[in-house]
CSV table of C-alpha atoms (C1' of nucleotides) in Angstrom, one decimal:
chain,number,residue,atom,x,y,z
Z,155,MET,CA,214.4,110.6,-55.4
Z,156,THR,CA,217.6,110.4,-53.5
Z,157,THR,CA,219.3,107.2,-52.6
Z,158,ALA,CA,217.2,104.7,-50.4
Z,159,GLN,CA,218.3,106.1,-46.8
Z,160,ARG,CA,218.6,103.1,-44.0
Z,161,LEU,CA,216.6,104.2,-40.9
Z,162,PRO,CA,217.8,105.0,-37.9
Z,163,ALA,CA,217.7,101.7,-35.2
Z,164,ARG,CA,215.0,103.4,-33.2
Z,165,ASP,CA,212.8,103.9,-36.2
Z,166,ARG,CA,213.6,100.5,-37.5
Z,167,LEU,CA,212.6,99.1,-34.5
Z,168,LEU,CA,209.3,100.9,-34.3
Z,169,GLN,CA,208.6,99.8,-37.6
Z,170,ALA,CA,209.0,96.5,-36.9
Z,171,ALA,CA,206.7,96.6,-33.7
Z,172,ASP,CA,203.9,97.9,-35.6
Z,173,ARG,CA,204.6,95.4,-38.1
Z,174,VAL,CA,204.9,92.1,-36.3
Z,175,LEU,CA,203.5,92.5,-32.6
Z,176,PHE,CA,199.7,93.3,-33.4
Z,177,ASP,CA,199.6,90.9,-36.4
Z,178,ARG,CA,201.2,87.9,-34.6
Z,179,GLY,CA,200.7,89.2,-31.0
Z,180,ILE,CA,202.4,91.1,-28.2
Z,181,ARG,CA,203.6,88.1,-26.2
Z,182,ALA,CA,203.5,85.5,-28.8
Z,183,THR,CA,206.3,87.7,-30.6
Z,184,PRO,CA,209.8,87.6,-28.6
Z,185,VAL,CA,212.1,90.2,-28.5
Z,186,ASP,CA,214.5,88.3,-30.6
Z,187,GLU,CA,212.2,88.4,-33.5
Z,188,LEU,CA,211.6,91.8,-33.3
Z,189,LEU,CA,215.6,92.6,-33.2
Z,190,ARG,CA,215.5,90.1,-36.3
Z,191,GLU,CA,212.9,91.9,-38.0
Z,192,ALA,CA,214.5,95.4,-37.4
Z,193,GLU,CA,218.2,94.0,-38.0
Z,194,VAL,CA,219.3,95.8,-34.3
Z,195,SER,CA,221.3,94.3,-31.6
Z,196,ALA,CA,219.7,93.8,-28.3
Z,197,ALA,CA,221.7,96.5,-26.5
Z,198,THR,CA,220.2,99.0,-29.1
Z,199,LEU,CA,216.8,98.3,-28.0
Z,200,TYR,CA,217.4,98.4,-24.5
Z,201,ALA,CA,219.5,101.7,-25.1
Z,202,HIS,CA,216.9,103.4,-26.6
Z,203,PHE,CA,213.4,101.8,-25.0
Z,204,GLY,CA,214.7,100.3,-21.5
Z,205,SER,CA,212.3,97.3,-22.3
Z,206,LYS,CA,210.1,95.3,-24.5
Z,207,ASP,CA,206.8,97.0,-22.4
Z,208,ALA,CA,208.1,100.3,-23.1
Z,209,LEU,CA,208.6,99.3,-27.0
Z,210,VAL,CA,205.0,98.5,-27.1
Z,211,ALA,CA,203.8,101.8,-25.5
Z,212,GLU,CA,206.1,103.6,-27.7
Z,213,ALA,CA,204.5,101.5,-30.9
Z,214,LEU,CA,201.0,102.2,-29.4
Z,215,ARG,CA,201.2,105.6,-28.9
Z,216,ASN,CA,202.3,106.0,-32.6
Z,217,ARG,CA,199.6,103.6,-33.8
Z,218,LEU,CA,196.9,105.9,-32.0
Z,219,ALA,CA,198.4,109.3,-33.3
Z,220,ASP,CA,198.3,107.5,-37.0
Z,221,TRP,CA,194.2,106.2,-36.2
Z,222,ARG,CA,193.4,109.6,-34.9
Z,223,ALA,CA,194.7,111.4,-38.2
Z,224,VAL,CA,193.2,109.1,-40.8
Z,225,TRP,CA,189.8,109.3,-38.7
Z,226,ASP,CA,189.8,113.1,-38.8
Z,227,GLN,CA,190.4,112.9,-42.5
Z,228,HIS,CA,187.4,111.0,-43.0
Z,229,ILE,CA,185.7,113.4,-40.3
Z,230,VAL,CA,186.8,116.1,-42.7
Z,231,ALA,CA,185.6,114.7,-45.9
Z,232,ALA,CA,182.5,113.7,-44.9
Z,233,GLY,CA,179.2,115.6,-46.7
Z,234,ASP,CA,176.6,116.0,-43.6
Z,235,ASP,CA,176.0,114.7,-40.2
Z,236,MET,CA,175.3,111.2,-40.8
Z,237,ALA,CA,178.5,110.7,-43.0
Z,238,ARG,CA,180.7,112.4,-40.4
Z,239,LEU,CA,179.3,109.8,-37.6
Z,240,LEU,CA,179.9,106.9,-40.0
Z,241,ALA,CA,183.3,108.2,-40.9
Z,242,VAL,CA,184.7,106.3,-38.1
Z,243,PHE,CA,183.9,102.9,-39.8
Z,244,ASP,CA,185.2,104.0,-43.3
Z,245,ALA,CA,188.5,105.8,-41.5
Z,246,LEU,CA,188.9,102.1,-40.0
Z,247,ALA,CA,188.5,100.3,-43.3
Z,248,ALA,CA,190.8,102.8,-44.5
Z,249,TYR,CA,193.4,102.3,-41.8
Z,250,ARG,CA,193.5,98.5,-42.1
Z,251,GLY,CA,194.2,98.8,-46.2
Z,252,GLY,CA,196.6,101.4,-45.1
Z,253,ARG,CA,200.5,101.6,-45.0
Z,254,HIS,CA,200.0,99.6,-41.8
Z,255,ARG,CA,200.2,95.9,-42.0
Z,256,PRO,CA,196.8,95.4,-40.4
Z,257,ALA,CA,196.6,94.4,-37.0
Z,258,ARG,CA,194.7,90.6,-36.6
Z,259,TRP,CA,192.1,92.9,-35.3
Z,260,CYS,CA,192.5,95.8,-33.1
Z,261,ALA,CA,196.1,96.7,-31.4
Z,262,PHE,CA,194.6,98.4,-28.1
Z,263,LEU,CA,192.0,95.9,-27.2
Z,264,ALA,CA,194.8,93.1,-27.8
Z,265,ALA,CA,197.4,94.8,-25.6
Z,266,ALA,CA,194.5,95.3,-22.9
Z,267,THR,CA,193.8,91.5,-23.1
Z,268,GLU,CA,197.5,90.1,-23.8
Z,269,LEU,CA,198.6,92.0,-20.9
Z,270,PRO,CA,196.5,92.4,-18.3
Z,271,ASP,CA,199.1,93.5,-15.6
Z,272,ALA,CA,200.7,96.0,-18.0
Z,273,PRO,CA,202.7,99.0,-16.7
Z,274,ASP,CA,200.5,102.3,-16.9
Z,275,GLU,CA,202.1,103.4,-19.7
Z,276,ILE,CA,200.4,100.6,-21.7
Z,277,SER,CA,196.7,100.7,-20.4
Z,278,GLU,CA,197.0,104.5,-21.0
Z,279,VAL,CA,197.2,104.2,-24.0
Z,280,LEU,CA,194.1,101.9,-24.5
Z,281,GLY,CA,192.6,104.4,-22.4
Z,282,ALA,CA,193.3,107.3,-24.7
Z,283,ASP,CA,191.8,105.2,-27.8
Z,284,THR,CA,188.2,104.7,-25.6
Z,285,ALA,CA,188.4,108.0,-24.5
Z,286,LEU,CA,189.0,109.6,-28.2
Z,287,LEU,CA,186.4,107.3,-29.9
Z,288,ALA,CA,183.7,108.3,-26.8
Z,289,GLU,CA,184.3,111.7,-27.0
Z,290,ARG,CA,184.1,112.6,-30.8
Z,291,LEU,CA,181.3,109.9,-31.1
Z,292,LEU,CA,179.2,112.2,-28.6
Z,293,GLN,CA,180.1,115.2,-30.6
Z,294,LEU,CA,179.2,113.7,-34.1
Z,295,SER,CA,175.8,112.3,-32.1
Z,296,ARG,CA,174.7,115.4,-31.1
Z,297,PRO,CA,173.3,116.8,-34.6
Z,298,LEU,CA,171.5,113.8,-35.2
Z,299,ALA,CA,170.2,112.7,-31.5
Z,300,GLY,CA,170.2,115.7,-29.8
Z,301,ALA,CA,169.1,114.8,-26.3
Z,302,ARG,CA,169.8,111.1,-26.7
Z,303,ALA,CA,173.0,112.1,-28.2
Z,304,GLN,CA,174.9,109.8,-25.3
Z,305,ASP,CA,172.7,106.8,-25.9
Z,306,LEU,CA,173.2,106.9,-29.9
Z,307,ALA,CA,177.3,107.5,-28.8
Z,308,ASP,CA,177.1,104.2,-26.9
Z,309,GLU,CA,175.8,102.5,-29.5
Z,310,VAL,CA,178.1,103.3,-32.3
Z,311,LEU,CA,180.8,102.5,-29.9
Z,312,VAL,CA,179.7,99.5,-29.1
Z,313,ALA,CA,178.9,98.7,-33.4
Z,314,TYR,CA,182.9,99.5,-33.6
Z,315,SER,CA,183.9,97.6,-31.3
Z,316,GLY,CA,181.9,94.9,-32.3
Z,317,ALA,CA,183.3,94.9,-36.2
Z,318,LEU,CA,186.7,94.5,-34.6
Z,319,ALA,CA,186.1,92.1,-32.3
Z,320,ALA,CA,184.0,89.9,-35.3
Z,321,LEU,CA,187.4,90.2,-37.5
Z,322,LEU,CA,188.9,88.6,-34.5
Z,323,ARG,CA,186.3,85.9,-34.9
Z,324,GLY,CA,186.7,85.3,-38.6
Z,325,SER,CA,182.7,86.0,-38.6
Z,326,PRO,CA,180.6,87.9,-40.5
Z,327,ARG,CA,182.8,88.4,-43.4
Z,328,ASP,CA,182.8,91.9,-43.8
Z,329,PRO,CA,182.6,93.2,-40.2
Z,330,ILE,CA,183.3,96.6,-40.6
Z,331,GLN,CA,180.5,97.2,-43.4
Z,332,VAL,CA,177.8,95.4,-41.1
Z,333,GLY,CA,179.0,98.0,-38.3
Z,334,ARG,CA,178.5,100.6,-40.3
Z,335,ARG,CA,175.0,99.4,-40.9
Z,336,LEU,CA,174.0,99.0,-37.3
Z,337,ALA,CA,175.5,102.3,-36.5
Z,338,ARG,CA,173.4,103.8,-39.3
Z,339,THR,CA,170.1,102.4,-38.5
Z,340,ALA,CA,170.6,103.4,-34.7
Z,341,ALA,CA,171.4,107.0,-35.8
Z,342,GLU,CA,168.0,106.8,-38.2
Z,343,ALA,CA,166.0,105.5,-35.3
Z,344,HIS,CA,167.4,108.7,-33.2
Z,345,SER,CA,166.9,110.7,-35.8
Z,346,ARG,CA,163.1,110.0,-36.2
Z,347,GLY,CA,163.0,110.6,-32.7
Q,1491,MET,CA,172.1,68.1,2.8
Q,1492,THR,CA,174.7,65.4,2.8
Q,1493,THR,CA,178.4,66.5,4.2
Q,1494,ALA,CA,180.2,68.3,1.8
Q,1495,GLN,CA,182.4,66.1,-0.5
Q,1496,ARG,CA,185.7,66.8,-2.0
Q,1497,LEU,CA,185.6,66.9,-5.8
Q,1498,PRO,CA,188.0,65.0,-7.3
Q,1499,ALA,CA,191.4,66.2,-8.5
Q,1500,ARG,CA,190.3,66.7,-12.1
Q,1501,ASP,CA,187.0,68.5,-11.4
Q,1502,ARG,CA,188.9,71.0,-8.9
Q,1503,LEU,CA,191.2,71.7,-11.7
Q,1504,LEU,CA,189.0,72.5,-14.3
Q,1505,GLN,CA,187.0,74.5,-11.7
Q,1506,ALA,CA,190.1,76.5,-10.7
Q,1507,ALA,CA,191.0,77.0,-14.3
Q,1508,ASP,CA,187.4,78.2,-15.2
Q,1509,ARG,CA,187.3,80.5,-12.3
Q,1510,VAL,CA,190.9,82.0,-12.8
Q,1511,LEU,CA,191.9,81.5,-16.4
Q,1512,PHE,CA,189.7,83.8,-17.9
Q,1513,ASP,CA,189.6,86.5,-15.2
Q,1514,ARG,CA,193.3,87.2,-14.8
Q,1515,GLY,CA,194.1,86.0,-18.1
Q,1516,ILE,CA,195.1,82.7,-19.6
Q,1517,ARG,CA,198.9,83.3,-20.1
Q,1518,ALA,CA,199.2,85.6,-17.3
Q,1519,THR,CA,198.0,82.7,-14.9
Q,1520,PRO,CA,201.0,80.2,-14.6
Q,1521,VAL,CA,200.1,76.6,-13.9
Q,1522,ASP,CA,201.5,76.7,-10.4
Q,1523,GLU,CA,198.8,79.3,-9.4
Q,1524,LEU,CA,196.1,76.7,-10.9
Q,1525,LEU,CA,197.7,74.3,-8.8
Q,1526,ARG,CA,197.1,75.9,-5.6
Q,1527,GLU,CA,193.4,77.2,-6.3
Q,1528,ALA,CA,192.8,73.6,-6.9
Q,1529,GLU,CA,195.1,72.0,-4.1
Q,1530,VAL,CA,196.5,69.7,-6.7
Q,1531,SER,CA,199.9,68.7,-7.4
Q,1532,ALA,CA,201.4,68.9,-10.7
Q,1533,ALA,CA,201.7,65.3,-11.5
Q,1534,THR,CA,198.3,65.0,-11.2
Q,1535,LEU,CA,197.3,67.6,-13.7
Q,1536,TYR,CA,199.8,66.4,-16.1
Q,1537,ALA,CA,198.5,62.6,-15.5
Q,1538,HIS,CA,194.9,63.8,-16.1
Q,1539,PHE,CA,195.5,66.7,-18.9
Q,1540,GLY,CA,199.2,66.6,-20.3
Q,1541,SER,CA,199.7,70.1,-20.8
Q,1542,LYS,CA,198.3,73.6,-19.7
Q,1543,ASP,CA,197.0,73.7,-23.2
Q,1544,ALA,CA,195.0,70.6,-22.9
Q,1545,LEU,CA,193.5,71.7,-19.8
Q,1546,VAL,CA,192.4,75.1,-21.4
Q,1547,ALA,CA,191.0,73.5,-23.9
Q,1548,GLU,CA,188.4,71.3,-21.7
Q,1549,ALA,CA,187.6,74.4,-19.3
Q,1550,LEU,CA,186.6,76.0,-22.6
Q,1551,ARG,CA,184.8,73.4,-24.1
Q,1552,ASN,CA,182.8,72.9,-20.5
Q,1553,ARG,CA,182.3,76.3,-20.8
Q,1554,LEU,CA,180.6,76.9,-24.3
Q,1555,ALA,CA,178.6,73.8,-22.9
Q,1556,ASP,CA,177.2,76.0,-20.0
Q,1557,TRP,CA,176.7,78.8,-22.7
Q,1558,ARG,CA,175.0,77.0,-24.8
Q,1559,ALA,CA,172.7,75.6,-22.0
Q,1560,VAL,CA,171.6,79.0,-20.5
Q,1561,TRP,CA,171.3,80.3,-24.0
Q,1562,ASP,CA,168.8,77.4,-24.7
Q,1563,GLN,CA,166.9,78.3,-21.5
Q,1564,HIS,CA,166.5,82.0,-22.4
Q,1565,ILE,CA,165.3,81.3,-26.1
Q,1566,VAL,CA,162.7,79.0,-24.4
Q,1567,ALA,CA,161.5,81.4,-21.8
Q,1568,ALA,CA,160.7,84.5,-24.8
Q,1569,GLY,CA,157.4,84.9,-25.7
Q,1570,ASP,CA,157.7,86.0,-29.3
Q,1571,ASP,CA,160.1,86.2,-32.0
Q,1572,MET,CA,161.7,89.4,-31.3
Q,1573,ALA,CA,162.3,88.1,-27.5
Q,1574,ARG,CA,163.7,84.8,-28.9
Q,1575,LEU,CA,166.3,86.4,-31.1
Q,1576,LEU,CA,167.1,89.2,-28.5
Q,1577,ALA,CA,167.4,86.6,-25.6
Q,1578,VAL,CA,171.3,85.9,-26.4
Q,1579,PHE,CA,171.8,89.5,-24.5
Q,1580,ASP,CA,169.9,88.2,-21.5
Q,1581,ALA,CA,171.2,85.0,-21.6
Q,1582,LEU,CA,174.9,86.7,-21.8
Q,1583,ALA,CA,174.1,88.7,-19.1
Q,1584,ALA,CA,172.5,86.0,-16.9
Q,1585,TYR,CA,175.6,84.0,-17.4
Q,1586,ARG,CA,177.6,86.6,-16.5
Q,1587,GLY,CA,175.8,86.7,-13.4
Q,1588,GLY,CA,175.5,83.2,-12.9
Q,1589,ARG,CA,177.9,80.8,-10.9
Q,1590,HIS,CA,180.8,81.2,-13.0
Q,1591,ARG,CA,183.2,84.0,-11.9
Q,1592,PRO,CA,182.4,86.2,-15.0
Q,1593,ALA,CA,185.4,86.3,-17.1
Q,1594,ARG,CA,186.8,89.5,-17.9
Q,1595,TRP,CA,184.9,89.8,-21.5
Q,1596,CYS,CA,184.9,86.7,-23.3
Q,1597,ALA,CA,186.6,83.3,-22.7
Q,1598,PHE,CA,186.9,82.0,-26.3
Q,1599,LEU,CA,187.6,85.5,-27.8
Q,1600,ALA,CA,190.3,86.2,-24.7
Q,1601,ALA,CA,191.7,82.6,-25.8
Q,1602,ALA,CA,192.1,83.7,-29.6
Q,1603,THR,CA,194.2,86.3,-29.0
Q,1604,GLU,CA,196.3,85.3,-26.1
Q,1605,LEU,CA,197.1,82.1,-28.0
Q,1606,PRO,CA,197.5,82.6,-31.4
Q,1607,ASP,CA,199.6,79.7,-32.1
Q,1608,ALA,CA,197.1,77.5,-29.9
Q,1609,PRO,CA,196.6,73.7,-30.8
Q,1610,ASP,CA,193.7,73.2,-33.0
Q,1611,GLU,CA,192.1,71.6,-30.0
Q,1612,ILE,CA,191.7,75.6,-28.6
Q,1613,SER,CA,191.0,77.0,-31.9
Q,1614,GLU,CA,188.2,74.8,-32.6
Q,1615,VAL,CA,186.4,75.8,-29.3
Q,1616,LEU,CA,186.8,79.6,-30.7
Q,1617,GLY,CA,185.0,78.1,-33.6
Q,1618,ALA,CA,182.4,76.2,-32.3
Q,1619,ASP,CA,181.5,79.3,-30.3
Q,1620,THR,CA,181.2,81.1,-33.8
Q,1621,ALA,CA,179.3,78.7,-35.7
Q,1622,LEU,CA,176.9,78.4,-32.7
Q,1623,LEU,CA,176.2,81.8,-32.6
Q,1624,ALA,CA,175.9,82.1,-36.5
Q,1625,GLU,CA,173.9,79.4,-36.9
Q,1626,ARG,CA,171.1,80.2,-34.3
Q,1627,LEU,CA,171.3,84.0,-34.9
Q,1628,LEU,CA,170.5,82.7,-38.5
Q,1629,GLN,CA,167.3,80.6,-37.6
Q,1630,LEU,CA,166.3,83.3,-35.4
Q,1631,SER,CA,166.4,86.0,-37.5
Q,1632,ARG,CA,164.1,84.2,-40.2
Q,1633,PRO,CA,160.9,84.9,-38.7
Q,1634,LEU,CA,161.7,88.8,-38.5
Q,1635,ALA,CA,163.7,89.4,-41.7
Q,1636,GLY,CA,162.6,87.0,-43.8
Q,1637,ALA,CA,164.9,87.3,-46.9
Q,1638,ARG,CA,167.0,89.6,-45.2
Q,1639,ALA,CA,167.8,87.1,-42.5
Q,1640,GLN,CA,171.4,86.8,-42.9
Q,1641,ASP,CA,172.0,90.5,-42.8
Q,1642,LEU,CA,170.1,90.7,-39.5
Q,1643,ALA,CA,172.0,87.4,-38.0
Q,1644,ASP,CA,175.4,89.3,-39.2
Q,1645,GLU,CA,174.5,92.3,-37.4
Q,1646,VAL,CA,173.4,90.9,-34.1
Q,1647,LEU,CA,176.5,88.8,-34.4
Q,1648,VAL,CA,178.5,92.2,-34.6
Q,1649,ALA,CA,176.1,93.8,-31.6
Q,1650,TYR,CA,177.1,91.1,-29.4
Q,1651,SER,CA,180.8,90.8,-30.6
Q,1652,GLY,CA,180.7,94.4,-29.5
Q,1653,ALA,CA,179.2,94.1,-25.9
Q,1654,LEU,CA,181.9,92.2,-25.0
Q,1655,ALA,CA,184.6,94.0,-26.6
Q,1656,ALA,CA,183.1,96.9,-24.8
Q,1657,LEU,CA,183.5,95.0,-21.4
Q,1658,LEU,CA,187.0,95.0,-22.2
Q,1659,ARG,CA,187.5,98.8,-23.4
Q,1660,GLY,CA,185.4,99.7,-20.0
Q,1661,SER,CA,183.0,101.6,-22.0
Q,1662,PRO,CA,180.0,102.3,-22.4
Q,1663,ARG,CA,179.2,101.3,-18.8
Q,1664,ASP,CA,176.5,98.8,-19.3
Q,1665,PRO,CA,177.6,97.2,-23.0
Q,1666,ILE,CA,175.1,94.4,-23.3
Q,1667,GLN,CA,172.1,96.5,-22.9
Q,1668,VAL,CA,173.2,98.7,-25.2
Q,1669,GLY,CA,174.1,95.9,-27.6
Q,1670,ARG,CA,170.6,94.9,-27.1
Q,1671,ARG,CA,169.2,98.1,-27.8
Q,1672,LEU,CA,171.3,97.8,-31.1
Q,1673,ALA,CA,170.0,94.3,-31.9
Q,1674,ARG,CA,166.7,95.4,-31.4
Q,1675,THR,CA,166.8,98.4,-33.9
Q,1676,ALA,CA,168.4,96.6,-36.5
Q,1677,ALA,CA,165.6,94.3,-36.1
Q,1678,GLU,CA,162.6,96.5,-36.2
Q,1679,ALA,CA,164.4,97.9,-39.3
Q,1680,HIS,CA,164.2,94.8,-41.0
Q,1681,SER,CA,160.8,93.8,-40.0
Q,1682,ARG,CA,159.3,97.2,-41.7
Q,1683,GLY,CA,161.2,96.0,-44.4
L,837,DG,C1',229.0,108.2,-30.6
L,838,DT,C1',226.2,104.9,-32.3
L,839,DC,C1',225.5,100.6,-33.2
L,840,DT,C1',227.0,95.0,-33.8
L,841,DA,C1',227.9,90.4,-32.5
L,842,DT,C1',228.2,87.3,-28.7
L,843,DA,C1',227.4,85.6,-24.7
L,844,DA,C1',225.8,84.8,-20.0
L,845,DG,C1',222.6,85.5,-16.0
L,846,DC,C1',218.5,85.2,-14.3
L,847,DG,C1',213.4,84.4,-13.4
L,848,DG,C1',209.7,81.9,-14.5
L,849,DA,C1',207.0,78.3,-16.7
L,850,DT,C1',206.4,73.7,-18.6
L,851,DA,C1',207.1,68.9,-18.0
L,852,DG,C1',208.6,64.5,-16.3
L,853,DA,C1',211.4,61.7,-12.8
L,854,DC,C1',211.6,60.0,-8.3
V,1140,DG,C1',203.3,64.7,-3.8
V,1141,DT,C1',208.3,66.9,-3.8
V,1142,DC,C1',211.8,67.6,-6.6
V,1143,DT,C1',214.4,68.7,-10.5
V,1144,DA,C1',215.8,69.3,-15.3
V,1145,DT,C1',214.6,71.9,-19.3
V,1146,DC,C1',213.8,75.4,-21.6
V,1147,DC,C1',212.3,80.1,-23.2
V,1148,DG,C1',212.3,85.1,-22.9
V,1149,DC,C1',214.0,89.4,-21.0
V,1150,DT,C1',217.7,91.8,-19.6
V,1151,DT,C1',222.7,93.1,-18.9
V,1152,DA,C1',227.2,93.3,-19.8
V,1153,DT,C1',231.8,92.9,-22.9
V,1154,DA,C1',234.0,94.2,-26.4
V,1155,DG,C1',234.8,95.5,-30.9
V,1156,DA,C1',233.5,97.8,-35.7
V,1157,DC,C1',231.7,101.7,-38.6
DNA sequence: GTCTATAAGCGGATAGAC
DNA sequence: GTCTATCCGCTTATAGAC
């Protein structure tokens, strides 16, 4: 183990952004708080990113990459078609229990709500998250639902989004498991034809 | 038909708030825009409500009352237990097609995200919406799922929240119908025991 | 060259005075 | 109803430290 290294300012900023922004709220978090958390000066932030929005966008892109990787792992580890489809819920639970401080609900949907007039750079990340979900769920639905794969994929996307929104709501207690149940039942119904 | 009456300033403010706030965003809408929309002066707003937050809270309370009424009607009009449980989705579709300008997704969940440090007055309305949903869905689940009514109610709440979140996401195309399907399948599964 | 500290500009939003 | 004070948040300028 080498001595503890201090990360460069840019990385400290991204870490602080990921830690604070999606937990306490993007608009609710002033730049000064990020600067304090990251122990970085304002000049450095604007030298590296140019704006708060650009820092938000980069933090979201990193989060999407991490989420995709976690989801990948859970798909690979799954044993059959049903488990592969439901892996999105296990991945979500794992992601939220992992090294990130869990967002209050969903960083991408929160950004969409909090920043309705956000620069394209930001709305593109939500679009990319949604596209990733829609495409993968469709692929994973095919072996289970055949010609009705699109219907099943839509249903799982709604169940997944519902788990996230229910986290924000605070009810039911364990929305990710509830969403998973919902998705499993839908998949079984389509399998029976 | 009598001559068109000009509503009092307080009502014009509440109408403008309902029209603009939940469509364009609560924080994204400056007070000045509400004043222009309502054709009211700032002094009047602060005389009646005291703050923007208080106006938001009142607009949310009105919205919850209207939503409850629409849901009521759809439950009463429903023909059997299954239709009564699924009425929440038909009511949602009707509410969004009704006299309100539809919110971008959900006024209550949006308020929760946009105003994480909101005064109690505001978070209470989200709590009331969630409590209304949870209690009613549990009652409506009993005839269909018996001892497992709580599980079914949780599932419908997640499907409902997912329909709303999917509106924000922009995918799938018709999330309310997808949520309804999800809920129906869940209910059928519980009915078969 | 990278980063810090400080300060100040500036627009926008809330609130209250007149 | 108009006008204004005040505050707050984002951004930039300046000057200097490691």
